Coordinates of C-alpha atoms in Angstrom, one line a residue:
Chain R
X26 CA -10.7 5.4 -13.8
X27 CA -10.8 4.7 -10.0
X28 CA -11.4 1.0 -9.6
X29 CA -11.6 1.4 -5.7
X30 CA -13.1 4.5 -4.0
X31 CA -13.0 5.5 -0.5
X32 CA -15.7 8.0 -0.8
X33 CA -15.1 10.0 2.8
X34 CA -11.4 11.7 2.9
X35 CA -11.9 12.2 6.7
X36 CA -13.9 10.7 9.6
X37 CA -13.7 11.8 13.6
X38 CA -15.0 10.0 16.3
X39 CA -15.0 9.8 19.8
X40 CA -12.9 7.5 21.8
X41 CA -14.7 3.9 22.8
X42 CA -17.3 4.2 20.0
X43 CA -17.4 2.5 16.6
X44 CA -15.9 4.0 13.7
X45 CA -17.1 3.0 10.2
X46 CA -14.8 3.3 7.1
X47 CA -16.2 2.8 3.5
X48 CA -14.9 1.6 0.5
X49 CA -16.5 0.8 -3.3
X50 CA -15.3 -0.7 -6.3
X51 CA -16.2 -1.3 -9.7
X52 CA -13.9 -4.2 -11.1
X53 CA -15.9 -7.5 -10.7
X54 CA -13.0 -9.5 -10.9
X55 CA -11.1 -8.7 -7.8
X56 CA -11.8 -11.2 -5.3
X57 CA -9.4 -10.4 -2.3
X58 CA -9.7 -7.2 -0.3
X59 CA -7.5 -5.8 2.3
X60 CA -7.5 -2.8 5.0
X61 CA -4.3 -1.0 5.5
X62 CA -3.1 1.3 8.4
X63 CA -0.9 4.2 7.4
X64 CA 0.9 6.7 10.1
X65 CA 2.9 9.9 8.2
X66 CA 6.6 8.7 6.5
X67 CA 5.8 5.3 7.3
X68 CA 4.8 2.0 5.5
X69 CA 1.3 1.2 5.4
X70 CA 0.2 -1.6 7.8
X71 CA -1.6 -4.4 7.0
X72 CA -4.8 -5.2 9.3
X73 CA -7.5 -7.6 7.9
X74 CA -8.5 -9.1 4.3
X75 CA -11.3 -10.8 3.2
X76 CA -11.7 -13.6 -0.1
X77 CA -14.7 -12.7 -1.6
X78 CA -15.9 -16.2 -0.9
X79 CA -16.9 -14.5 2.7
X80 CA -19.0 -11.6 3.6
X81 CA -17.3 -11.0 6.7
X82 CA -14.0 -11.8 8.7
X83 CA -13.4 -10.5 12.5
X84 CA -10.1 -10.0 13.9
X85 CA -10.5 -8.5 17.3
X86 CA -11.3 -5.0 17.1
X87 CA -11.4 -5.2 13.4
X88 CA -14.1 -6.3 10.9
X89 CA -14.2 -6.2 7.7
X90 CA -17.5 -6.7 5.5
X91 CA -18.1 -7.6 2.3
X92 CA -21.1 -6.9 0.3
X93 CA -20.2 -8.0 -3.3
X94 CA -23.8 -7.6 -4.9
X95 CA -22.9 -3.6 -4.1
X96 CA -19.7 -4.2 -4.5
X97 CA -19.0 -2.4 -1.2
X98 CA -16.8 -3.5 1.7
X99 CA -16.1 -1.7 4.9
X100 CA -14.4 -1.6 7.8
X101 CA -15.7 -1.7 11.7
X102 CA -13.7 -0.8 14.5
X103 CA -14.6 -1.0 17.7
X104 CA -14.1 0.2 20.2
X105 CA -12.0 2.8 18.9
X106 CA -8.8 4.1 20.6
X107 CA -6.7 7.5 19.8
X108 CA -3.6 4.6 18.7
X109 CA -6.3 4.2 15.8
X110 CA -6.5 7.6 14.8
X111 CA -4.2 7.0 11.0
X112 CA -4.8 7.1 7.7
X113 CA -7.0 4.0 6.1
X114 CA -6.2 2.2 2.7
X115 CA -9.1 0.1 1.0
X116 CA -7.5 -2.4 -1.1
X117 CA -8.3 -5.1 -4.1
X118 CA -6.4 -7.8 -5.9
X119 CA -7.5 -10.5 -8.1
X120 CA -8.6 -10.9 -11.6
X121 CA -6.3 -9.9 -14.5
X122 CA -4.6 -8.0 -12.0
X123 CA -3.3 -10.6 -10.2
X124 CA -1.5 -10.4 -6.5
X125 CA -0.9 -6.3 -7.7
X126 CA -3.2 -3.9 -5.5
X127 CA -5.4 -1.7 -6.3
X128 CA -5.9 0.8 -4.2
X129 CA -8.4 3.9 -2.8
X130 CA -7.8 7.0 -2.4
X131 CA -7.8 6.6 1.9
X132 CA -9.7 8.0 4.5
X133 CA -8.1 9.7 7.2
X134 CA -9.2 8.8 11.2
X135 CA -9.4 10.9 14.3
X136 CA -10.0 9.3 17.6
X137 CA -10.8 12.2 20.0
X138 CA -9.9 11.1 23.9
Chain U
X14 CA 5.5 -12.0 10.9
X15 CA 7.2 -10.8 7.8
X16 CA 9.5 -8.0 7.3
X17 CA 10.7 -5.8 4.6
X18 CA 13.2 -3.2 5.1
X19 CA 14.0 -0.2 2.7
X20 CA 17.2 1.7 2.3
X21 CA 17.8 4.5 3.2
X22 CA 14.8 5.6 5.0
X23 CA 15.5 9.3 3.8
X24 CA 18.0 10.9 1.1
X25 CA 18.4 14.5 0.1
X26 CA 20.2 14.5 -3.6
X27 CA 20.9 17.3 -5.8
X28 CA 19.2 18.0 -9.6
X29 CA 20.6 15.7 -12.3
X30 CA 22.1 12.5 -9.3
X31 CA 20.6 9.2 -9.5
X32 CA 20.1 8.0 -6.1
X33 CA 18.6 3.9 -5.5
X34 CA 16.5 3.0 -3.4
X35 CA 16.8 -0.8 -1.4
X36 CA 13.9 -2.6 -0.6
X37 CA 14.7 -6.7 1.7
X38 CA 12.2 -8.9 2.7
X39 CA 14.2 -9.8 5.7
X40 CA 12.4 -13.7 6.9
X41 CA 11.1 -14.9 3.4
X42 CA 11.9 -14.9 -0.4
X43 CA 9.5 -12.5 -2.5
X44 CA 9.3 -13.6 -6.1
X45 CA 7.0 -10.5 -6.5
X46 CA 7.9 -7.4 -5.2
X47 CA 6.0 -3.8 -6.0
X48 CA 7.0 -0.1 -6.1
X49 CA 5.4 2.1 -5.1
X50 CA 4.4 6.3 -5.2
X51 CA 3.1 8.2 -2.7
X52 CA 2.4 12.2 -2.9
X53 CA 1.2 14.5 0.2
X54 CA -2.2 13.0 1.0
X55 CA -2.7 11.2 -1.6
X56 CA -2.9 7.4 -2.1
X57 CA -0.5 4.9 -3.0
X58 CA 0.0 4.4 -6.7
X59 CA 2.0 1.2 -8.0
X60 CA 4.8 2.1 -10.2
X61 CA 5.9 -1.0 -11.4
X62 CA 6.2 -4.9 -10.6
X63 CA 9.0 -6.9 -10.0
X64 CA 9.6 -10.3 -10.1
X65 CA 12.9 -11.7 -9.3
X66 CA 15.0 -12.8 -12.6
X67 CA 13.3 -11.1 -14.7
X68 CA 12.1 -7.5 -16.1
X69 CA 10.1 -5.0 -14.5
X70 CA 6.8 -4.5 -15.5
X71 CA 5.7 -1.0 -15.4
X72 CA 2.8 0.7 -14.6
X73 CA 1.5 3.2 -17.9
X74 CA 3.1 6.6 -17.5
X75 CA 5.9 5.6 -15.5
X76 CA 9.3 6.1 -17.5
X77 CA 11.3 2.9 -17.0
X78 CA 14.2 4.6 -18.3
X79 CA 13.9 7.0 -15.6
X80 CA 13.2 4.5 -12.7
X81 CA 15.2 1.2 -12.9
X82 CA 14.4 -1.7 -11.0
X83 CA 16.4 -4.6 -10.3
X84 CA 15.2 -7.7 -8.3
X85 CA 18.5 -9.6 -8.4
X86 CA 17.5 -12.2 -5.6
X87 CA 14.5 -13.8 -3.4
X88 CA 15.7 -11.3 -0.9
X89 CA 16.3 -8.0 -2.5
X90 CA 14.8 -5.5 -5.0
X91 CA 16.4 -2.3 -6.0
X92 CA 14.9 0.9 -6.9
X93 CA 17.2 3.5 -8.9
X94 CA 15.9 7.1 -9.8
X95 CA 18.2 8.2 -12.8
X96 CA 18.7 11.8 -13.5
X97 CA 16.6 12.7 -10.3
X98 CA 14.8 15.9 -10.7
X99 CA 12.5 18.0 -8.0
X100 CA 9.5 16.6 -9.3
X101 CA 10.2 13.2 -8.3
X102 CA 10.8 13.8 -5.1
X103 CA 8.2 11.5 -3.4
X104 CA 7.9 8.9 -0.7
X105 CA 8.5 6.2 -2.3
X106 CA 7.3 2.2 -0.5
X107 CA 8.0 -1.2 -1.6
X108 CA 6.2 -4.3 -1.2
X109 CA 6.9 -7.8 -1.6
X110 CA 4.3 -11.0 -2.0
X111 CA 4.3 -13.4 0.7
X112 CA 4.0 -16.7 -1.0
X113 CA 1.9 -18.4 2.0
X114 CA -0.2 -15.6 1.8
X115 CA -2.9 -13.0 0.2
X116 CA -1.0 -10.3 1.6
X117 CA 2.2 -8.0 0.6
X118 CA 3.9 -6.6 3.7
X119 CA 5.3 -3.5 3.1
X120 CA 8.6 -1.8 3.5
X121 CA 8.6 1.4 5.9
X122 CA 9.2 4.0 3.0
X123 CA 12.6 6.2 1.7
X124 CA 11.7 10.0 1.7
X125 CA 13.6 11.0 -1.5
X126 CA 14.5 14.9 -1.8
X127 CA 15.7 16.3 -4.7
X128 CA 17.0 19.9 -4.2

């Protein structure tokens, strides 16, 4: 049973415009989410979190929103720049789960120049 | 910002070796730390949490006989694949809880091949 979805493997998009990542889950009882960056052989990268006390949180290029009636967050960033073009983690914690993450299955970014 | 450091980065072992794995937060004591699984393009999958002084608690389906993990100290956490076979060669991450903070921070990966 996937708890946390990331529904679109793949996502292209032009340099300087917005790109939109997705991510649903079905556990009610996480409450902290977090976005991670992932280059090949490497370690993901954390980027921005949200409690879900919050329906949105900003962190310079990066926003994360939270819709928890839908239990849907994504992830905005804008403008978009070919560094950006990685591999993107959705990720949820809380509950009976604890600090342990759950996470999606990733979607993959291209930032054409 | 926090850093944790894994050991080696990459390791080529032969069928039937055990080979361990070294995972340091490097600028702040983890009481939790996390192992974890990655296949070719697929997502990260938690093996097993570890918290320091005591036992490993493992993720169902994951042979704890097979991968033994110590977490000796604040500092360090130590993965050890036993009887290595092809199969489990992996990319395999660790994490470790920040305690000021929601977040883990996350090791840069060891690239185990078994031949």
């Amino acid at each position: 049973d996937q708890q946390v979805k990331q529904n679109s493997p793949s996502l292209s998009v032009q340099e300087g415009r917005i790109s939109i990542l997705n991510c649903d889950y079905t556990n009610s009882m996480f409450d902290y989410f977090l976005w991670y960056k992932k280059y090949p052989a490497e370690g993901p990268t954390f980027l921005i979190s949200i409690s879900s006390i919050k329906d949105k949180n900003e962190d310079g290029r990066f926003t994360v929103f939270l819709n928890k009636s839908a239990k849907h967050l994504s992830l905005h960033i804008v403008p978009s720049q070919p560094g950006d073009s990685a591999v993107y983690f959705c990720a949820a914690s809380g509950g009976a789960a604890g600090n342990k993450l759950t996470f999606g299955g990733g979607t993959r970014v291209l930032v054409k120049p | 910002g926090a850093v944790v450091s894994q050991h080696p980065s990459w390791v080529i072992c032969k069928s039937g070796t055990s080979v361990k794995i070294e995972c340091r937060s490097l600028d702040f004591q983890a009481t939790t730390m996390f192992w974890y699984r990655q296949f070719p393009k697929q997502s990260l999958m938690l093996m097993a949490t570890s918290n320091e002084g005591s036992k490993a608690t493992y993720e169902q389906g994951v042979e704890k006989d097979k991968f033994l993990i110590n977490h000796a100290s604040l500092t360090l956490s130590t993965l050890t694949v036993t009887s290595a076979h092809p199969e489990d060669s992996s990319f395999y991450i660790c994490s470790a809880d920040s305690e000021n903070s929601y977040e883990q921070y996350f090791g840069p990966g060891t690239r185990l091949t078994v031949t």
